[in-house]
Amino acid sequence: MDPTPPGAAVVDLLGVLAHGELTAFIRMAVDADLAPTLALKASMGQVACSDFARFTQLVEHMRERGIDPDAAMAPFVSPITAFHERTRPKGWLEGLVKAYVGDGIAKDFYREMSAFVDEDTRAVMRATLEDDGHADFIVQIVRDAIRTDRRAAGRLALWGRRLMGEALSQAQAVAVERDAMAALLVGGGADLAEVGRMFTRLTDNHQARMARLGLEA
């Protein structure tokens, strides 16, 4: 693998994305057992399978590039674990909102970062980050919940805001604390103004997701 900062950044991006997908798979598979109906268990299981398929795709791409997947993911185990500890949902419904909103924010960030990597890596990242629609069932569940319990709307709106703050802090930490990623942004021609616009786009996308759920951002 190219030892220059852009090469190291590719390893970082693939590593953090792969570990994120693996974590998403585990969380969704565990949460599926809490679903109140068999149909919802099946829907959540389908999302979990999609997460694992994307994880497998990333691992295969890393191995083809001569990257050790475990070594690439290792630096992100602690920060991702810490993020999930800070955003532990209280109940099944908050878990669904976290899966829909929290994962969406993370994927938006990685999609932005994919603009600065090589074409092959960009292709596999964007394929991994593509919305397959499997999580759309969450929208209807949340909308039904707040229609029958208006107190849930306020609680879930606050939860979504917290997720946004934690996810943006996490994304900024990853971009700044990993020297290779910071060098990738600068080397890709992204000045501070562009980085600011990038985080504005992340916020706008989050607001759109919250509106789709019927919640105030």
PDB file of C-alpha atoms in Angstrom:
ATOM      1  CA  MET A   1       0.000   0.000   0.000  1.00  0.00           C
ATOM      2  CA  ASP A   2       1.232   3.509  -0.813  1.00  0.00           C
ATOM      3  CA  PRO A   3       2.745   4.909   2.427  1.00  0.00           C
ATOM      4  CA  THR A   4       1.990   8.555   1.570  1.00  0.00           C
ATOM      5  CA  PRO A   5      -0.832  10.290   3.477  1.00  0.00           C
ATOM      6  CA  PRO A   6      -3.453   9.722   0.721  1.00  0.00           C
ATOM      7  CA  GLY A   7      -2.635   6.001   0.747  1.00  0.00           C
ATOM      8  CA  ALA A   8      -2.868   5.864   4.513  1.00  0.00           C
ATOM      9  CA  ALA A   9      -6.136   7.797   4.336  1.00  0.00           C
ATOM     10  CA  VAL A  10      -7.603   5.180   1.999  1.00  0.00           C
ATOM     11  CA  VAL A  11      -6.760   2.521   4.585  1.00  0.00           C
ATOM     12  CA  ASP A  12      -8.375   4.651   7.295  1.00  0.00           C
ATOM     13  CA  LEU A  13     -11.529   5.321   5.293  1.00  0.00           C
ATOM     14  CA  LEU A  14     -12.020   1.698   4.337  1.00  0.00           C
ATOM     15  CA  GLY A  15     -11.241   0.594   7.881  1.00  0.00           C
ATOM     16  CA  VAL A  16     -13.666   2.946   9.609  1.00  0.00           C
ATOM     17  CA  LEU A  17     -16.393   2.253   7.059  1.00  0.00           C
ATOM     18  CA  ALA A  18     -15.964  -1.523   7.358  1.00  0.00           C
ATOM     19  CA  HIS A  19     -16.032  -1.439  11.139  1.00  0.00           C
ATOM     20  CA  GLY A  20     -19.084   0.800  11.016  1.00  0.00           C
ATOM     21  CA  GLU A  21     -20.915  -1.716   8.821  1.00  0.00           C
ATOM     22  CA  LEU A  22     -19.898  -4.617  11.054  1.00  0.00           C
ATOM     23  CA  THR A  23     -21.110  -2.745  14.126  1.00  0.00           C
ATOM     24  CA  ALA A  24     -24.369  -1.802  12.390  1.00  0.00           C
ATOM     25  CA  PHE A  25     -24.935  -5.468  11.504  1.00  0.00           C
ATOM     26  CA  ILE A  26     -24.400  -6.586  15.103  1.00  0.00           C
ATOM     27  CA  ARG A  27     -26.626  -3.853  16.560  1.00  0.00           C
ATOM     28  CA  MET A  28     -29.481  -4.498  14.141  1.00  0.00           C
ATOM     29  CA  ALA A  29     -29.289  -8.273  14.570  1.00  0.00           C
ATOM     30  CA  VAL A  30     -29.462  -7.913  18.361  1.00  0.00           C
ATOM     31  CA  ASP A  31     -32.240  -5.299  18.238  1.00  0.00           C
ATOM     32  CA  ALA A  32     -34.291  -7.502  15.911  1.00  0.00           C
ATOM     33  CA  ASP A  33     -34.885  -9.848  18.821  1.00  0.00           C
ATOM     34  CA  LEU A  34     -36.642  -6.982  20.654  1.00  0.00           C
ATOM     35  CA  ALA A  35     -39.105  -6.303  17.833  1.00  0.00           C
ATOM     36  CA  PRO A  36     -42.718  -6.930  18.894  1.00  0.00           C
ATOM     37  CA  THR A  37     -43.813  -8.819  15.755  1.00  0.00           C
ATOM     38  CA  LEU A  38     -42.368 -11.462  13.474  1.00  0.00           C
ATOM     39  CA  ALA A  39     -42.766  -9.180  10.465  1.00  0.00           C
ATOM     40  CA  LEU A  40     -40.661  -6.486  12.122  1.00  0.00           C
ATOM     41  CA  LYS A  41     -38.078  -9.040  13.217  1.00  0.00           C
ATOM     42  CA  ALA A  42     -37.814 -10.118   9.573  1.00  0.00           C
ATOM     43  CA  SER A  43     -37.495  -6.534   8.320  1.00  0.00           C
ATOM     44  CA  MET A  44     -34.732  -5.783  10.802  1.00  0.00           C
ATOM     45  CA  GLY A  45     -33.012  -9.043   9.921  1.00  0.00           C
ATOM     46  CA  GLN A  46     -33.017  -7.967   6.277  1.00  0.00           C
ATOM     47  CA  VAL A  47     -31.319  -4.692   7.204  1.00  0.00           C
ATOM     48  CA  ALA A  48     -28.738  -6.600   9.228  1.00  0.00           C
ATOM     49  CA  CYS A  49     -28.030  -8.889   6.262  1.00  0.00           C
ATOM     50  CA  SER A  50     -27.510  -5.846   4.032  1.00  0.00           C
ATOM     51  CA  ASP A  51     -25.074  -4.365   6.546  1.00  0.00           C
ATOM     52  CA  PHE A  52     -23.080  -7.584   6.646  1.00  0.00           C
ATOM     53  CA  ALA A  53     -23.039  -7.854   2.847  1.00  0.00           C
ATOM     54  CA  ARG A  54     -21.575  -4.336   2.641  1.00  0.00           C
ATOM     55  CA  PHE A  55     -19.004  -5.241   5.291  1.00  0.00           C
ATOM     56  CA  THR A  56     -17.980  -8.294   3.269  1.00  0.00           C
ATOM     57  CA  GLN A  57     -17.667  -6.193   0.110  1.00  0.00           C
ATOM     58  CA  LEU A  58     -15.340  -3.745   1.856  1.00  0.00           C
ATOM     59  CA  VAL A  59     -13.209  -6.528   3.338  1.00  0.00           C
ATOM     60  CA  GLU A  60     -12.817  -8.146  -0.080  1.00  0.00           C
ATOM     61  CA  HIS A  61     -11.804  -4.815  -1.607  1.00  0.00           C
ATOM     62  CA  MET A  62      -9.206  -4.242   1.112  1.00  0.00           C
ATOM     63  CA  ARG A  63      -7.699  -7.678   0.616  1.00  0.00           C
ATOM     64  CA  GLU A  64      -7.527  -7.088  -3.136  1.00  0.00           C
ATOM     65  CA  ARG A  65      -5.583  -3.888  -2.408  1.00  0.00           C
ATOM     66  CA  GLY A  66      -3.189  -5.717  -0.076  1.00  0.00           C
ATOM     67  CA  ILE A  67      -4.729  -4.148   3.047  1.00  0.00           C
ATOM     68  CA  ASP A  68      -5.124  -6.162   6.246  1.00  0.00           C
ATOM     69  CA  PRO A  69      -8.808  -5.576   7.180  1.00  0.00           C
ATOM     70  CA  ASP A  70      -8.299  -6.224  10.889  1.00  0.00           C
ATOM     71  CA  ALA A  71      -5.379  -3.798  11.078  1.00  0.00           C
ATOM     72  CA  ALA A  72      -7.343  -1.176   9.113  1.00  0.00           C
ATOM     73  CA  MET A  73     -10.344  -1.431  11.427  1.00  0.00           C
ATOM     74  CA  ALA A  74      -8.386  -1.615  14.693  1.00  0.00           C
ATOM     75  CA  PRO A  75      -7.865   2.170  15.237  1.00  0.00           C
ATOM     76  CA  PHE A  76     -11.615   2.747  15.080  1.00  0.00           C
ATOM     77  CA  VAL A  77     -12.816   0.084  17.497  1.00  0.00           C
ATOM     78  CA  SER A  78     -12.471   2.286  20.586  1.00  0.00           C
ATOM     79  CA  PRO A  79     -13.951   5.526  19.151  1.00  0.00           C
ATOM     80  CA  ILE A  80     -16.906   3.758  17.533  1.00  0.00           C
ATOM     81  CA  THR A  81     -17.541   1.774  20.711  1.00  0.00           C
ATOM     82  CA  ALA A  82     -17.378   5.007  22.722  1.00  0.00           C
ATOM     83  CA  PHE A  83     -19.886   6.653  20.372  1.00  0.00           C
ATOM     84  CA  HIS A  84     -22.353   3.819  20.824  1.00  0.00           C
ATOM     85  CA  GLU A  85     -21.859   3.874  24.592  1.00  0.00           C
ATOM     86  CA  ARG A  86     -22.679   7.599  24.627  1.00  0.00           C
ATOM     87  CA  THR A  87     -25.755   7.045  22.472  1.00  0.00           C
ATOM     88  CA  ARG A  88     -27.208   3.940  24.056  1.00  0.00           C
ATOM     89  CA  PRO A  89     -30.951   3.986  23.187  1.00  0.00           C
ATOM     90  CA  LYS A  90     -33.619   3.728  25.857  1.00  0.00           C
ATOM     91  CA  GLY A  91     -35.992   1.312  24.238  1.00  0.00           C
ATOM     92  CA  TRP A  92     -36.628  -0.270  20.890  1.00  0.00           C
ATOM     93  CA  LEU A  93     -38.030   2.846  19.200  1.00  0.00           C
ATOM     94  CA  GLU A  94     -34.980   4.972  20.030  1.00  0.00           C
ATOM     95  CA  GLY A  95     -32.835   2.155  18.660  1.00  0.00           C
ATOM     96  CA  LEU A  96     -34.660   2.327  15.331  1.00  0.00           C
ATOM     97  CA  VAL A  97     -34.259   6.115  15.135  1.00  0.00           C
ATOM     98  CA  LYS A  98     -30.573   5.728  15.891  1.00  0.00           C
ATOM     99  CA  ALA A  99     -30.190   3.139  13.149  1.00  0.00           C
ATOM    100  CA  TYR A 100     -31.933   5.396  10.626  1.00  0.00           C
ATOM    101  CA  VAL A 101     -30.598   8.814  11.635  1.00  0.00           C
ATOM    102  CA  GLY A 102     -27.236   7.986  13.196  1.00  0.00           C
ATOM    103  CA  ASP A 103     -26.078   5.645  10.460  1.00  0.00           C
ATOM    104  CA  GLY A 104     -27.332   8.126   7.867  1.00  0.00           C
ATOM    105  CA  ILE A 105     -25.143  10.908   9.259  1.00  0.00           C
ATOM    106  CA  ALA A 106     -22.088   8.658   9.297  1.00  0.00           C
ATOM    107  CA  LYS A 107     -22.668   7.511   5.739  1.00  0.00           C
ATOM    108  CA  ASP A 108     -23.141  11.078   4.532  1.00  0.00           C
ATOM    109  CA  PHE A 109     -19.739  11.936   6.013  1.00  0.00           C
ATOM    110  CA  TYR A 110     -18.001   8.996   4.362  1.00  0.00           C
ATOM    111  CA  ARG A 111     -19.734   9.800   1.080  1.00  0.00           C
ATOM    112  CA  GLU A 112     -18.272  13.310   1.267  1.00  0.00           C
ATOM    113  CA  MET A 113     -14.817  11.890   1.989  1.00  0.00           C
ATOM    114  CA  SER A 114     -15.046   9.492  -0.958  1.00  0.00           C
ATOM    115  CA  ALA A 115     -14.643  12.466  -3.310  1.00  0.00           C
ATOM    116  CA  PHE A 116     -10.958  12.660  -2.353  1.00  0.00           C
ATOM    117  CA  VAL A 117      -9.860   9.047  -2.917  1.00  0.00           C
ATOM    118  CA  ASP A 118      -8.869   7.060  -5.996  1.00  0.00           C
ATOM    119  CA  GLU A 119     -11.503   5.946  -8.482  1.00  0.00           C
ATOM    120  CA  ASP A 120     -11.575   2.261  -7.485  1.00  0.00           C
ATOM    121  CA  THR A 121     -11.922   3.064  -3.791  1.00  0.00           C
ATOM    122  CA  ARG A 122     -14.547   5.715  -4.547  1.00  0.00           C
ATOM    123  CA  ALA A 123     -16.589   3.168  -6.505  1.00  0.00           C
ATOM    124  CA  VAL A 124     -16.597   0.560  -3.740  1.00  0.00           C
ATOM    125  CA  MET A 125     -17.303   3.190  -1.066  1.00  0.00           C
ATOM    126  CA  ARG A 126     -20.238   4.664  -2.941  1.00  0.00           C
ATOM    127  CA  ALA A 127     -21.657   1.214  -3.664  1.00  0.00           C
ATOM    128  CA  THR A 128     -21.422   0.449   0.041  1.00  0.00           C
ATOM    129  CA  LEU A 129     -23.001   3.774   0.988  1.00  0.00           C
ATOM    130  CA  GLU A 130     -25.865   3.549  -1.506  1.00  0.00           C
ATOM    131  CA  ASP A 131     -29.318   3.573   0.071  1.00  0.00           C
ATOM    132  CA  ASP A 132     -30.887   0.183  -0.625  1.00  0.00           C
ATOM    133  CA  GLY A 133     -34.222   1.193   0.904  1.00  0.00           C
ATOM    134  CA  HIS A 134     -34.224  -1.685   3.388  1.00  0.00           C
ATOM    135  CA  ALA A 135     -34.538   0.692   6.338  1.00  0.00           C
ATOM    136  CA  ASP A 136     -37.570   2.531   4.953  1.00  0.00           C
ATOM    137  CA  PHE A 137     -39.882   0.555   7.229  1.00  0.00           C
ATOM    138  CA  ILE A 138     -38.477   2.575  10.159  1.00  0.00           C
ATOM    139  CA  VAL A 139     -40.112   5.736   8.808  1.00  0.00           C
ATOM    140  CA  GLN A 140     -43.605   4.264   9.009  1.00  0.00           C
ATOM    141  CA  ILE A 141     -43.014   2.802  12.472  1.00  0.00           C
ATOM    142  CA  VAL A 142     -41.872   6.156  13.864  1.00  0.00           C
ATOM    143  CA  ARG A 143     -44.679   8.065  12.178  1.00  0.00           C
ATOM    144  CA  ASP A 144     -47.249   5.628  13.574  1.00  0.00           C
ATOM    145  CA  ALA A 145     -45.712   5.944  17.052  1.00  0.00           C
ATOM    146  CA  ILE A 146     -45.836   9.740  17.182  1.00  0.00           C
ATOM    147  CA  ARG A 147     -49.346   9.777  15.712  1.00  0.00           C
ATOM    148  CA  THR A 148     -50.624   7.746  18.643  1.00  0.00           C
ATOM    149  CA  ASP A 149     -48.379   9.326  21.299  1.00  0.00           C
ATOM    150  CA  ARG A 150     -47.466  12.994  20.833  1.00  0.00           C
ATOM    151  CA  ARG A 151     -45.113  12.842  23.811  1.00  0.00           C
ATOM    152  CA  ALA A 152     -43.015  10.396  21.824  1.00  0.00           C
ATOM    153  CA  ALA A 153     -42.505  13.031  19.128  1.00  0.00           C
ATOM    154  CA  GLY A 154     -40.804  15.451  21.524  1.00  0.00           C
ATOM    155  CA  ARG A 155     -38.698  12.731  23.096  1.00  0.00           C
ATOM    156  CA  LEU A 156     -37.554  11.342  19.752  1.00  0.00           C
ATOM    157  CA  ALA A 157     -36.853  14.825  18.368  1.00  0.00           C
ATOM    158  CA  LEU A 158     -34.510  15.490  21.302  1.00  0.00           C
ATOM    159  CA  TRP A 159     -32.943  12.087  20.740  1.00  0.00           C
ATOM    160  CA  GLY A 160     -32.348  12.920  17.072  1.00  0.00           C
ATOM    161  CA  ARG A 161     -30.664  16.204  18.008  1.00  0.00           C
ATOM    162  CA  ARG A 162     -28.402  14.393  20.437  1.00  0.00           C
ATOM    163  CA  LEU A 163     -27.482  11.842  17.792  1.00  0.00           C
ATOM    164  CA  MET A 164     -26.647  14.653  15.382  1.00  0.00           C
ATOM    165  CA  GLY A 165     -24.362  16.387  17.866  1.00  0.00           C
ATOM    166  CA  GLU A 166     -22.572  13.187  18.833  1.00  0.00           C
ATOM    167  CA  ALA A 167     -22.203  12.015  15.232  1.00  0.00           C
ATOM    168  CA  LEU A 168     -20.792  15.345  14.025  1.00  0.00           C
ATOM    169  CA  SER A 169     -18.349  15.416  16.921  1.00  0.00           C
ATOM    170  CA  GLN A 170     -17.313  11.887  16.029  1.00  0.00           C
ATOM    171  CA  ALA A 171     -16.875  12.745  12.355  1.00  0.00           C
ATOM    172  CA  GLN A 172     -14.819  15.840  13.171  1.00  0.00           C
ATOM    173  CA  ALA A 173     -12.637  13.843  15.537  1.00  0.00           C
ATOM    174  CA  VAL A 174     -12.003  11.190  12.901  1.00  0.00           C
ATOM    175  CA  ALA A 175     -11.158  13.800  10.270  1.00  0.00           C
ATOM    176  CA  VAL A 176      -8.862  15.813  12.535  1.00  0.00           C
ATOM    177  CA  GLU A 177      -7.236  13.217  14.777  1.00  0.00           C
ATOM    178  CA  ARG A 178      -6.273  10.876  11.956  1.00  0.00           C
ATOM    179  CA  ASP A 179      -3.396  12.692  10.265  1.00  0.00           C
ATOM    180  CA  ALA A 180      -3.878  10.803   7.017  1.00  0.00           C
ATOM    181  CA  MET A 181      -7.507  11.893   6.661  1.00  0.00           C
ATOM    182  CA  ALA A 182      -6.659  15.507   7.459  1.00  0.00           C
ATOM    183  CA  ALA A 183      -3.928  15.391   4.819  1.00  0.00           C
ATOM    184  CA  LEU A 184      -6.373  13.836   2.365  1.00  0.00           C
ATOM    185  CA  LEU A 185      -8.830  16.715   2.803  1.00  0.00           C
ATOM    186  CA  VAL A 186      -6.116  19.336   2.372  1.00  0.00           C
ATOM    187  CA  GLY A 187      -4.465  17.495  -0.476  1.00  0.00           C
ATOM    188  CA  GLY A 188      -7.818  17.137  -2.186  1.00  0.00           C
ATOM    189  CA  GLY A 189      -8.172  20.883  -2.292  1.00  0.00           C
ATOM    190  CA  ALA A 190     -10.698  21.252   0.519  1.00  0.00           C
ATOM    191  CA  ASP A 191      -9.980  24.503   2.364  1.00  0.00           C
ATOM    192  CA  LEU A 192     -11.605  25.437   5.675  1.00  0.00           C
ATOM    193  CA  ALA A 193     -14.529  27.073   3.887  1.00  0.00           C
ATOM    194  CA  GLU A 194     -15.251  23.905   1.924  1.00  0.00           C
ATOM    195  CA  VAL A 195     -14.983  21.774   5.053  1.00  0.00           C
ATOM    196  CA  GLY A 196     -17.530  24.120   6.649  1.00  0.00           C
ATOM    197  CA  ARG A 197     -19.852  23.692   3.676  1.00  0.00           C
ATOM    198  CA  MET A 198     -19.444  19.940   3.942  1.00  0.00           C
ATOM    199  CA  PHE A 199     -20.685  19.961   7.533  1.00  0.00           C
ATOM    200  CA  THR A 200     -23.537  22.244   6.498  1.00  0.00           C
ATOM    201  CA  ARG A 201     -24.595  19.631   3.946  1.00  0.00           C
ATOM    202  CA  LEU A 202     -24.444  16.954   6.644  1.00  0.00           C
ATOM    203  CA  THR A 203     -26.753  19.068   8.805  1.00  0.00           C
ATOM    204  CA  ASP A 204     -29.178  19.687   5.929  1.00  0.00           C
ATOM    205  CA  ASN A 205     -29.357  15.956   5.152  1.00  0.00           C
ATOM    206  CA  HIS A 206     -30.016  15.213   8.816  1.00  0.00           C
ATOM    207  CA  GLN A 207     -32.892  17.703   8.885  1.00  0.00           C
ATOM    208  CA  ALA A 208     -34.389  16.047   5.813  1.00  0.00           C
ATOM    209  CA  ARG A 209     -34.245  12.628   7.485  1.00  0.00           C
ATOM    210  CA  MET A 210     -35.861  13.944  10.636  1.00  0.00           C
ATOM    211  CA  ALA A 211     -38.629  15.558   8.599  1.00  0.00           C
ATOM    212  CA  ARG A 212     -39.236  12.255   6.850  1.00  0.00           C
ATOM    213  CA  LEU A 213     -39.684  10.650  10.257  1.00  0.00           C
ATOM    214  CA  GLY A 214     -42.151  13.398  11.177  1.00  0.00           C
ATOM    215  CA  LEU A 215     -39.780  14.868  13.771  1.00  0.00           C
ATOM    216  CA  GLU A 216     -38.372  18.366  14.265  1.00  0.00           C
ATOM    217  CA  ALA A 217     -34.606  18.554  13.807  1.00  0.00           C
TER     218      ALA A 217
END
